[in-house]
Tab-separated table of C-alpha atoms and ligand atoms in Angstrom:
chain	number	residue	atom	x	y	z
A	759	UNK	CA	-19.947	6.269	31.611
A	760	UNK	CA	-17.108	4.843	29.948
A	761	UNK	CA	-16.101	5.875	26.457
A	762	UNK	CA	-13.434	5.860	23.782
A	763	UNK	CA	-11.651	8.957	24.975
A	764	UNK	CA	-10.666	7.646	28.473
A	765	UNK	CA	-9.046	4.876	26.448
A	766	UNK	CA	-10.562	1.887	28.345
A	767	UNK	CA	-12.685	1.045	25.360
A	768	UNK	CA	-11.377	0.488	21.693
A	769	UNK	CA	-13.854	-0.107	18.854
A	770	UNK	CA	-13.418	-1.469	15.237
A	771	UNK	CA	-15.764	-0.813	12.448
A	772	UNK	CA	-15.715	-3.520	9.598
A	773	UNK	CA	-17.864	-2.334	6.762
A	774	UNK	CA	-18.085	-5.541	4.804
A	775	UNK	CA	-20.073	-6.442	1.692
A	776	UNK	CA	-22.422	-8.792	3.439
A	777	UNK	CA	-22.447	-7.314	7.098
A	778	UNK	CA	-21.308	-4.263	9.001
A	779	UNK	CA	-19.608	-5.355	12.154
A	780	UNK	CA	-18.541	-3.330	15.116
A	781	UNK	CA	-16.401	-4.876	17.763
A	782	UNK	CA	-15.564	-3.336	21.209
A	783	UNK	CA	-12.576	-4.175	23.244
A	784	UNK	CA	-11.989	-3.077	26.739
A	785	UNK	CA	-8.448	-2.422	28.049
A	786	UNK	CA	-7.798	-3.805	31.556
A	787	UNK	CA	-5.565	-2.054	34.229
A	788	UNK	CA	-2.860	-4.700	33.460
A	789	UNK	CA	-2.814	-3.643	29.750
A	790	UNK	CA	-4.641	-6.778	28.339
A	791	UNK	CA	-7.498	-6.049	25.914
A	792	UNK	CA	-10.392	-8.201	25.816
A	793	UNK	CA	-13.438	-8.283	23.389
A	794	UNK	CA	-16.588	-7.364	25.449
A	795	UNK	CA	-19.140	-6.461	22.903
A	796	UNK	CA	-20.018	-6.695	19.202
A	797	UNK	CA	-22.972	-5.509	17.020
A	798	UNK	CA	-23.691	-6.602	13.517
A	799	UNK	CA	-26.327	-5.552	10.656
A	800	UNK	CA	-26.727	-6.753	7.237
A	801	UNK	CA	-24.702	-4.533	4.900
A	802	UNK	CA	-26.695	-2.614	2.234
A	803	UNK	CA	-24.999	-0.027	-0.079
A	804	UNK	CA	-21.839	-1.862	-0.809
A	805	UNK	CA	-20.484	-3.648	-3.922
A	806	UNK	CA	-17.307	-5.737	-3.737
A	807	UNK	CA	-16.320	-4.091	-0.507
A	808	UNK	CA	-16.668	-0.512	-1.746
A	809	UNK	CA	-19.328	1.985	-0.528
A	810	UNK	CA	-21.641	2.838	-3.489
A	811	UNK	CA	-24.485	4.357	-1.509
A	812	UNK	CA	-23.710	6.605	1.516
A	813	UNK	CA	-27.127	6.909	3.039
A	814	UNK	CA	-27.823	3.146	3.035
A	815	UNK	CA	-24.404	2.153	4.324
A	816	UNK	CA	-24.619	4.641	7.062
A	817	UNK	CA	-27.987	3.167	8.120
A	818	UNK	CA	-26.501	-0.315	8.374
A	819	UNK	CA	-23.449	1.128	10.378
A	820	UNK	CA	-25.842	3.036	12.768
A	821	UNK	CA	-27.710	-0.145	13.500
A	822	UNK	CA	-24.545	-2.259	14.002
A	823	UNK	CA	-23.122	0.580	16.391
A	824	UNK	CA	-26.362	0.785	18.372
A	825	UNK	CA	-26.233	-3.041	18.991
A	826	UNK	CA	-22.526	-2.961	20.091
A	827	UNK	CA	-23.119	0.253	22.359
A	828	UNK	CA	-25.974	-1.582	24.008
A	829	UNK	CA	-23.900	-4.625	24.679
A	830	UNK	CA	-20.987	-2.671	25.841
A	831	UNK	CA	-23.275	-0.404	27.987
A	832	UNK	CA	-21.361	2.565	26.820
A	833	UNK	CA	-21.375	4.994	23.770
A	834	UNK	CA	-18.683	4.832	21.225
A	835	UNK	CA	-17.155	8.084	20.017
A	836	UNK	CA	-14.473	6.856	17.875
A	837	UNK	CA	-13.705	3.794	15.702
A	838	UNK	CA	-10.893	2.211	13.786
A	839	UNK	CA	-12.335	1.415	10.263
A	840	UNK	CA	-11.302	-1.193	7.921
A	841	UNK	CA	-10.808	-0.680	4.249
A	842	UNK	CA	-10.312	-3.061	1.270
A	843	UNK	CA	-11.062	-3.824	-2.212
A	844	UNK	CA	-9.511	-3.783	-5.591
A	845	UNK	CA	-8.614	0.034	-5.495
A	846	UNK	CA	-5.867	-0.928	-2.773
A	847	UNK	CA	-2.376	-0.888	-4.105
A	848	UNK	CA	0.596	-2.273	-2.028
A	849	UNK	CA	4.102	-1.433	-3.199
A	850	UNK	CA	7.458	-2.219	-1.644
A	851	UNK	CA	9.784	0.841	-1.570
A	852	UNK	CA	13.171	1.611	-0.070
A	853	UNK	CA	15.367	4.604	0.709
A	854	UNK	CA	18.930	5.356	1.863
A	855	UNK	CA	20.864	8.196	3.719
A	856	UNK	CA	24.419	8.916	4.649
A	857	UNK	CA	25.132	8.667	8.546
A	858	UNK	CA	27.005	11.769	9.321
A	859	UNK	CA	28.347	11.200	12.867
A	860	UNK	CA	28.752	7.558	12.417
A	861	UNK	CA	25.974	6.656	15.243
A	862	UNK	CA	22.476	6.473	13.805
A	863	UNK	CA	20.062	9.083	15.571
A	864	UNK	CA	16.314	9.476	15.468
A	865	UNK	CA	16.762	12.035	12.874
A	866	UNK	CA	18.572	9.741	10.556
A	867	UNK	CA	15.624	7.208	10.851
A	868	UNK	CA	13.205	9.864	10.059
A	869	UNK	CA	15.131	11.028	7.113
A	870	UNK	CA	15.575	7.455	5.630
A	871	UNK	CA	11.760	6.784	6.091
A	872	UNK	CA	10.997	10.041	4.383
A	873	UNK	CA	13.264	8.898	1.531
A	874	UNK	CA	11.634	5.434	1.361
A	875	UNK	CA	8.132	6.982	1.120
A	876	UNK	CA	9.104	9.446	-1.404
A	877	UNK	CA	7.503	7.533	-4.324
A	878	UNK	CA	5.056	8.726	-6.944
A	879	UNK	CA	1.373	8.007	-5.898
A	880	UNK	CA	-1.216	8.408	-8.447
A	881	UNK	CA	-3.302	11.653	-7.685
A	882	UNK	CA	-6.518	9.542	-7.263
A	883	UNK	CA	-4.861	7.416	-4.631
A	884	UNK	CA	-3.754	8.404	-0.957
A	885	UNK	CA	-1.630	6.656	1.437
A	886	UNK	CA	-3.025	4.530	4.075
A	887	UNK	CA	0.085	2.855	5.669
A	888	UNK	CA	3.790	3.134	5.469
A	889	UNK	CA	4.834	-0.049	7.232
A	890	UNK	CA	8.445	-0.307	8.057
A	891	UNK	CA	9.837	-3.821	6.922
A	892	UNK	CA	13.643	-3.564	7.873
A	893	UNK	CA	16.500	-1.231	8.291
A	894	UNK	CA	19.835	-2.104	6.643
A	895	UNK	CA	23.003	-0.518	8.058
A	896	UNK	CA	25.894	-0.843	5.718
A	897	UNK	CA	25.709	-4.578	4.986
A	898	UNK	CA	23.860	-5.824	8.127
A	899	UNK	CA	20.190	-6.388	7.189
A	900	UNK	CA	17.089	-7.403	9.297
A	901	UNK	CA	17.325	-4.567	11.731
A	902	UNK	CA	14.383	-3.454	13.526
A	903	UNK	CA	15.477	-0.327	15.202
A	904	UNK	CA	18.913	1.098	14.244
A	905	UNK	CA	19.085	3.898	16.624
A	906	UNK	CA	22.392	4.002	18.558
A	907	UNK	CA	24.110	1.603	16.096
A	908	UNK	CA	27.222	2.606	14.078
A	909	UNK	CA	27.532	2.772	10.335
A	910	UNK	CA	27.923	4.999	7.460
A	911	UNK	CA	24.916	4.302	5.248
A	912	UNK	CA	21.346	3.554	6.446
A	913	UNK	CA	18.674	1.874	4.319
A	914	UNK	CA	15.097	1.386	5.133
A	915	UNK	CA	12.652	-0.946	3.347
A	916	UNK	CA	8.884	-0.137	3.690
A	917	UNK	CA	5.622	-1.415	2.450
A	918	UNK	CA	3.269	1.434	1.248
A	919	UNK	CA	-0.354	0.841	1.062
A	920	UNK	CA	-2.610	3.282	-0.871
A	921	UNK	CA	-6.315	3.475	-1.448
A	922	UNK	CA	-8.603	5.202	-3.922
A	923	UNK	CA	-9.319	8.584	-2.292
A	924	UNK	CA	-12.961	8.454	-3.250
A	925	UNK	CA	-13.348	5.073	-1.528
A	926	UNK	CA	-11.704	6.513	1.684
A	927	UNK	CA	-14.029	9.670	1.680
A	928	UNK	CA	-17.149	7.461	1.233
A	929	UNK	CA	-16.365	5.261	4.134
A	930	UNK	CA	-15.420	8.383	6.288
A	931	UNK	CA	-18.429	10.121	5.246
A	932	UNK	CA	-20.715	7.138	6.304
A	933	UNK	CA	-19.064	6.915	9.594
A	934	UNK	CA	-19.131	10.428	10.584
A	935	UNK	CA	-22.771	10.541	9.556
A	936	UNK	CA	-23.310	8.252	12.502
A	937	UNK	CA	-21.487	10.641	14.826
A	938	UNK	CA	-18.352	8.654	14.974
A	939	UNK	CA	-14.895	10.029	14.711
A	940	UNK	CA	-12.656	7.727	12.479
A	941	UNK	CA	-9.694	7.317	14.657
A	942	UNK	CA	-7.531	5.406	11.922
A	943	UNK	CA	-8.275	3.638	8.645
A	944	UNK	CA	-6.679	0.196	8.392
A	945	UNK	CA	-6.145	-2.321	5.431
A	946	UNK	CA	-8.473	-5.007	6.341
A	947	UNK	CA	-6.154	-7.960	5.681
A	948	UNK	CA	-3.591	-6.167	7.787
A	949	UNK	CA	-6.075	-5.747	10.558
A	950	UNK	CA	-7.074	-9.458	10.363
A	951	UNK	CA	-3.450	-10.394	10.753
A	952	UNK	CA	-3.297	-8.773	14.021
A	953	UNK	CA	-6.239	-11.054	15.121
A	954	UNK	CA	-5.390	-14.365	13.614
A	955	UNK	CA	-1.627	-14.696	13.138
A	956	UNK	CA	1.159	-15.718	15.770
A	957	UNK	CA	4.640	-14.165	15.827
A	958	UNK	CA	5.775	-17.660	14.503
A	959	UNK	CA	3.563	-17.215	11.395
A	960	UNK	CA	5.092	-13.848	10.772
A	961	UNK	CA	8.670	-14.825	11.105
A	962	UNK	CA	8.507	-18.099	9.163
A	963	UNK	CA	6.349	-16.672	6.315
A	964	UNK	CA	2.658	-17.054	5.828
A	965	UNK	CA	-0.065	-16.210	3.331
A	966	UNK	CA	-3.204	-14.642	4.868
A	967	UNK	CA	-6.291	-14.943	2.788
A	968	UNK	CA	-9.461	-13.209	3.943
A	969	UNK	CA	-12.305	-14.594	1.772
A	970	UNK	CA	-15.217	-12.224	2.342
A	971	UNK	CA	-18.640	-11.967	0.532
A	972	UNK	CA	-17.545	-9.367	-2.111
A	973	UNK	CA	-13.689	-9.926	-2.362
A	974	UNK	CA	-10.751	-11.802	-1.175
A	975	UNK	CA	-7.979	-9.872	0.564
A	976	UNK	CA	-4.482	-11.489	0.612
A	977	UNK	CA	-1.444	-10.473	2.600
A	978	UNK	CA	2.058	-12.013	2.777
A	979	UNK	CA	4.004	-11.750	6.039
A	980	UNK	CA	7.699	-12.653	6.391
A	981	UNK	CA	10.482	-11.734	8.677
A	982	UNK	CA	7.931	-10.397	11.258
A	983	UNK	CA	6.241	-7.950	8.972
A	984	UNK	CA	3.987	-7.409	5.871
A	985	UNK	CA	5.613	-7.999	2.577
A	986	UNK	CA	2.935	-8.114	-0.094
A	987	UNK	CA	-0.934	-7.368	-0.536
A	988	UNK	CA	-3.362	-8.113	-3.149
A	989	UNK	CA	-7.116	-8.021	-3.485
A	990	UNK	CA	-9.180	-10.382	-5.723
A	991	UNK	CA	-12.672	-9.157	-7.054
A	992	UNK	CA	-13.158	-12.640	-8.557
A	993	UNK	CA	-12.612	-14.686	-5.356
A	994	UNK	CA	-15.349	-14.308	-2.897
A	995	UNK	CA	-18.437	-15.996	-1.381
A	996	UNK	CA	-20.736	-14.236	-3.677
A	997	UNK	CA	-18.959	-15.509	-6.576
A	998	UNK	CA	-19.818	-18.995	-5.319
A	999	UNK	CA	-23.284	-18.106	-4.522
A	1000	UNK	CA	-23.917	-16.464	-7.931
A	1001	UNK	CA	-22.293	-19.504	-9.775
A	1002	UNK	CA	-24.554	-21.886	-7.903
A	1003	UNK	CA	-27.686	-19.634	-8.541
A	1004	UNK	CA	-26.782	-19.794	-12.253
A	1005	UNK	CA	-26.148	-23.540	-12.341
A	1006	UNK	CA	-29.235	-24.345	-10.378
A	1007	UNK	CA	-31.302	-21.893	-11.989
A	1008	UNK	CA	-32.567	-20.559	-8.707
A	1009	UNK	CA	-32.470	-17.227	-6.751
A	1010	UNK	CA	-29.288	-16.094	-5.265
A	1011	UNK	CA	-31.087	-16.115	-1.900
A	1012	UNK	CA	-31.784	-19.830	-2.206
A	1013	UNK	CA	-28.424	-20.524	-3.622
A	1014	UNK	CA	-26.724	-18.768	-0.537
A	1015	UNK	CA	-28.946	-20.967	1.813
A	1016	UNK	CA	-28.127	-24.070	0.105
A	1017	UNK	CA	-24.392	-23.226	0.097
A	1018	UNK	CA	-24.231	-22.437	3.766
A	1019	UNK	CA	-26.488	-25.137	5.114
A	1020	UNK	CA	-25.361	-28.096	2.642
A	1021	UNK	CA	-22.265	-26.851	0.875
A	1022	UNK	CA	-18.742	-28.391	0.997
A	1023	UNK	CA	-15.655	-27.952	-0.887
A	1024	UNK	CA	-14.674	-31.571	-0.940
A	1025	UNK	CA	-16.769	-34.389	-2.332
A	1026	UNK	CA	-15.550	-37.111	-0.241
A	1027	UNK	CA	-16.672	-35.718	3.162
A	1028	UNK	CA	-20.257	-35.823	1.862
A	1029	UNK	CA	-22.334	-39.061	2.257
A	1030	UNK	CA	-23.024	-40.301	-1.364
A	1031	UNK	CA	-26.809	-40.692	-0.791
A	1032	UNK	CA	-27.480	-37.267	0.675
A	1033	UNK	CA	-29.778	-35.003	-1.542
A	1034	UNK	CA	-31.111	-31.511	-0.953
A	1035	UNK	CA	-33.993	-29.849	-2.301
A	1036	UNK	CA	-33.470	-26.746	-4.685
A	1037	UNK	CA	-36.344	-24.315	-4.703
A	1038	UNK	CA	-36.728	-22.992	-8.238
A	1039	UNK	CA	-36.435	-19.263	-9.101
A	1040	UNK	CA	-39.926	-19.077	-10.410
A	1041	UNK	CA	-42.973	-21.323	-10.993
A	1042	UNK	CA	-41.257	-24.547	-11.812
A	1043	UNK	CA	-41.408	-27.259	-8.857
A	1044	UNK	CA	-38.331	-27.666	-6.600
A	1045	UNK	CA	-36.001	-30.192	-7.713
A	1046	UNK	CA	-33.666	-32.738	-5.963
A	1047	UNK	CA	-29.773	-32.308	-5.976
A	1048	UNK	CA	-27.006	-34.891	-4.804
A	1049	UNK	CA	-25.079	-33.165	-2.105
A	1050	UNK	CA	-22.081	-34.659	-3.710
A	1051	UNK	CA	-22.709	-32.801	-7.081
A	1052	UNK	CA	-23.119	-29.587	-5.112
A	1053	UNK	CA	-19.950	-30.252	-3.502
A	1054	UNK	CA	-18.144	-30.927	-6.778
A	1055	UNK	CA	-19.370	-27.636	-8.085
A	1056	UNK	CA	-18.222	-25.747	-4.949
A	1057	UNK	CA	-14.933	-27.510	-5.122
A	1058	UNK	CA	-14.525	-26.251	-8.744
A	1059	UNK	CA	-15.035	-22.587	-7.467
A	1060	UNK	CA	-12.592	-22.938	-4.593
A	1061	UNK	CA	-9.955	-24.694	-6.918
A	1062	UNK	CA	-10.281	-21.515	-9.179
A	1063	UNK	CA	-9.844	-19.344	-6.262
A	1064	UNK	CA	-6.548	-21.260	-5.118
A	1065	UNK	CA	-5.263	-21.125	-8.615
A	1066	UNK	CA	-5.565	-17.259	-8.694
A	1067	UNK	CA	-3.857	-17.065	-5.446
A	1068	UNK	CA	-1.093	-19.552	-6.564
A	1069	UNK	CA	-0.326	-17.632	-9.493
A	1070	UNK	CA	-0.189	-14.177	-7.543
A	1071	UNK	CA	2.336	-15.815	-5.227
A	1072	UNK	CA	4.333	-17.285	-7.917
A	1073	UNK	CA	4.388	-14.051	-9.985
A	1074	UNK	CA	5.247	-11.962	-6.999
A	1075	UNK	CA	8.090	-14.350	-5.954
A	1076	UNK	CA	6.541	-15.315	-2.483
A	1077	UNK	CA	5.573	-18.813	-2.993
A	1078	UNK	CA	8.919	-20.259	-1.862
A	1079	UNK	CA	8.924	-18.102	1.335
A	1080	UNK	CA	5.977	-19.569	3.190
A	1081	UNK	CA	7.289	-21.732	5.960
A	1082	UNK	CA	4.117	-21.410	8.074
A	1083	UNK	CA	1.874	-21.949	5.109
A	1084	UNK	CA	-1.564	-20.477	4.683
A	1085	UNK	CA	-4.242	-19.060	6.960
A	1086	UNK	CA	-7.716	-18.841	5.607
A	1087	UNK	CA	-10.179	-16.468	7.240
A	1088	UNK	CA	-13.255	-14.450	6.518
A	1089	UNK	CA	-16.743	-16.085	6.185
A	1090	UNK	CA	-15.769	-17.912	2.863
A	1091	UNK	CA	-13.245	-19.997	5.017
A	1092	UNK	CA	-16.037	-21.499	6.825
A	1093	UNK	CA	-16.884	-23.691	3.974
A	1094	UNK	CA	-16.734	-27.282	4.880
A	1095	UNK	CA	-13.532	-28.821	3.365
A	1096	UNK	CA	-12.183	-25.545	2.220
A	1097	UNK	CA	-9.211	-25.932	4.539
A	1098	UNK	CA	-8.313	-29.423	3.538
A	1099	UNK	CA	-8.785	-28.712	-0.043
A	1100	UNK	CA	-6.301	-25.829	0.182
A	1101	UNK	CA	-3.766	-28.130	1.973
A	1102	UNK	CA	-4.097	-30.700	-0.830
A	1103	UNK	CA	-3.845	-27.682	-3.512
A	1104	UNK	CA	-0.882	-25.845	-2.081
A	1105	UNK	CA	0.990	-28.902	-0.609
A	1106	UNK	CA	1.532	-26.661	2.500
A	1107	UNK	CA	0.167	-26.275	5.995
A	1108	UNK	CA	-3.251	-24.506	5.937
A	1109	UNK	CA	-5.379	-23.672	9.033
A	1110	UNK	CA	-8.612	-21.763	9.734
A	1111	UNK	CA	-7.779	-18.309	11.038
A	1112	UNK	CA	-9.776	-17.772	14.207
A	1113	UNK	CA	-9.573	-14.183	15.879
A	1114	UNK	CA	-8.379	-15.394	19.252
A	1115	UNK	CA	-5.497	-13.029	19.673
A	1116	UNK	CA	-7.388	-10.970	22.241
A	1117	UNK	CA	-9.885	-13.252	23.908
A	1118	UNK	CA	-13.210	-12.362	25.159
A	1119	UNK	CA	-16.709	-13.108	23.839
A	1120	UNK	CA	-16.668	-16.693	22.603
A	1121	UNK	CA	-19.233	-16.041	19.823
A	1122	UNK	CA	-16.837	-13.310	18.404
A	1123	UNK	CA	-13.291	-15.001	18.817
A	1124	UNK	CA	-14.494	-18.283	17.251
A	1125	UNK	CA	-15.866	-16.748	14.215
A	1126	UNK	CA	-13.609	-16.216	11.079
A	1127	UNK	CA	-16.111	-13.855	9.616
A	1128	UNK	CA	-15.066	-11.460	12.635
A	1129	UNK	CA	-11.386	-11.445	12.006
A	1130	UNK	CA	-11.189	-7.983	10.593
A	1131	UNK	CA	-13.329	-6.565	13.456
A	1132	UNK	CA	-11.319	-8.190	16.097
A	1133	UNK	CA	-8.049	-7.254	14.241
A	1134	UNK	CA	-9.149	-3.491	14.102
A	1135	UNK	CA	-9.499	-3.621	18.006
A	1136	UNK	CA	-6.114	-5.326	18.234
A	1137	UNK	CA	-4.525	-2.672	15.817
A	1138	UNK	CA	-6.044	0.074	18.050
A	1139	UNK	CA	-4.597	-1.363	21.002
A	1140	UNK	CA	-1.202	-1.142	19.337
A	1141	UNK	CA	-1.523	2.570	18.909
A	1142	UNK	CA	-1.223	3.185	22.653
A	1143	UNK	CA	1.241	1.205	24.894
A	1144	UNK	CA	1.520	-1.362	26.109
A	1145	UNK	CA	2.442	-2.994	22.899
A	1146	UNK	CA	1.205	-6.627	22.576
A	1147	UNK	CA	3.945	-7.808	20.217
A	1148	UNK	CA	7.020	-6.691	18.652
A	1149	UNK	CA	6.128	-7.283	14.868
A	1150	UNK	CA	3.985	-4.220	14.121
A	1151	UNK	CA	7.102	-2.242	13.551
A	1152	UNK	CA	8.783	0.349	15.687
A	1153	UNK	CA	5.913	2.485	17.078
A	1154	UNK	CA	7.923	5.225	18.986
A	1155	UNK	CA	9.707	8.051	17.136
A	1156	UNK	CA	12.714	8.558	19.224
A	1157	UNK	CA	12.480	12.208	17.798
A	1158	UNK	CA	9.153	13.238	18.623
A	1159	UNK	CA	8.105	10.629	21.171
A	1160	UNK	CA	4.763	10.372	19.074
A	1161	UNK	CA	3.525	6.950	18.158
A	1162	UNK	CA	4.307	6.261	14.470
A	1163	UNK	CA	0.766	6.034	13.596
A	1164	UNK	CA	-0.046	9.295	14.673
A	1165	UNK	CA	2.715	10.937	12.834
A	1166	UNK	CA	1.628	9.103	9.719
A	1167	UNK	CA	-1.886	10.027	10.323
A	1168	UNK	CA	-0.946	13.610	10.598
A	1169	UNK	CA	1.043	13.152	7.404
A	1170	UNK	CA	-1.670	11.762	5.361
A	1171	UNK	CA	-4.425	13.852	6.895
A	1172	UNK	CA	-2.370	16.811	5.360
A	1173	UNK	CA	-2.814	15.108	2.042
A	1174	UNK	CA	-6.744	14.828	2.065
B	1430	ATP	N1	-20.792	-21.690	6.848
B	1430	ATP	C1	-20.328	-21.134	5.626
B	1430	ATP	N2	-19.857	-21.890	4.793
B	1430	ATP	C2	-19.696	-21.210	3.478
B	1430	ATP	N3	-19.600	-19.962	3.275
B	1430	ATP	C3	-20.088	-19.153	4.167
B	1430	ATP	C4	-20.428	-19.763	5.607
B	1430	ATP	N4	-20.734	-18.719	6.293
B	1430	ATP	C5	-20.554	-17.510	5.639
B	1430	ATP	N5	-20.112	-17.820	4.574
B	1430	ATP	C6	-19.817	-16.793	3.302
B	1430	ATP	O1	-19.131	-15.923	3.647
B	1430	ATP	C7	-19.220	-14.606	3.209
B	1430	ATP	C8	-19.356	-13.787	4.155
B	1430	ATP	O2	-17.980	-13.521	4.717
B	1430	ATP	P1	-17.576	-12.323	5.500
B	1430	ATP	O3	-18.603	-11.953	6.597
B	1430	ATP	O4	-16.271	-12.378	6.019
B	1430	ATP	O5	-17.810	-11.096	4.427
B	1430	ATP	P2	-17.733	-9.431	4.402
B	1430	ATP	O6	-16.645	-9.099	5.344
B	1430	ATP	O7	-19.164	-9.025	4.588
B	1430	ATP	O8	-17.306	-9.178	2.869
B	1430	ATP	P3	-16.096	-8.434	2.274
B	1430	ATP	O9	-15.023	-8.632	3.230
B	1430	ATP	O10	-15.806	-9.238	0.966
B	1430	ATP	O11	-16.350	-7.098	2.164
B	1430	ATP	C9	-20.597	-14.890	2.397
B	1430	ATP	O12	-20.268	-14.930	1.029
B	1430	ATP	C10	-21.054	-16.080	2.955
B	1430	ATP	O13	-21.907	-16.924	1.960
B	1431	MG	MG1	-14.581	-8.831	5.377
């Protein structure tokens, strides 16, 4: 039997607000990783992406895991787990050190990274990632790996991602209750990026927006690496559904059905004569609704979402730096017309983010709602050679020879 420990299988666990998803990838002899299985189960016990009931969440995870194992034909032992939500903080930091022997050594790199991550973290938060953005040697910036170069002063810029310690512990508890080892915790939109973005997007500048059921998670990438992260609780598929339920005076269940089956975010793509039946929440008879009116209401929700995103980009200074535009992913990006509306709104190229980076099962790699799950597998694949792409930062520590992630994991495990 194959299992994760022999490193041929890699698994990602995405505990979303609407569904728990397990994606399994297999590494071939040539190093290629391909998606071979997935399992999903409706999520219970989460609110806006955060575990609020460990037992029920563990139950959903168990079912999704069993489905994935059945399909993979092998038991899973460890998983990379996605984490997101409004408790996530992303900060840019930098540090600098003097180079004593003019040539930069591995120890200098470690020292400058230690200096860069020496920032005050609130006691209720813990570090998830310290992602290297660039090194600057004297006046030369944009350096990926300065070892062997000569200079007198080395600077490092990093993006530090922290999460609420309680949210991390709940997620770990749920996973471990299902007999699975947490091999790594990964910011969800960072994971999604591994599945849907190209090197060109990362270099030219791109805003990735994962619109889930409970929140929307944003990440800006430029110069090959992550620059800015943000989570919005008021941007999500559930926000649209709840708004429609109130507006139509029907149940959330019926509103969700209507939204998915008949919704659109652009009025002009809907034939004017089409109507849909709206079941009432109670005793009242069902009513008729023009699909164009439904689309107009959904458009308002998406415009509001895009307005919040535009404000965030403007305030963080990244609005001018997005040469590759926007990539929308997550289930909320499947709304008909949402991509076209975003193009109109942002005056920039916008595309739907399909998780095609690894290839494999077509029902998985063609579904934007699976971007995080696939991305977790792609991220896992990065933790052991061979590396797929260059942009995930320098993985090898020349000093220790250990992958950066395992050093970081060791570091933040010490802080639990
Ligand atoms: N075809 C569709 N059109 C519009 N919305 C859709 C469609 N399919 C799914 N959705 C919406 O996408 C959302 C689910 O997306 P997704 O599976 O990415 O969320 P999640 O990962 O469970 O949640 P989160 O990431 O916020 O914790 C739901 O709100 C659902 O209504
Ligand atoms: Mg999600």
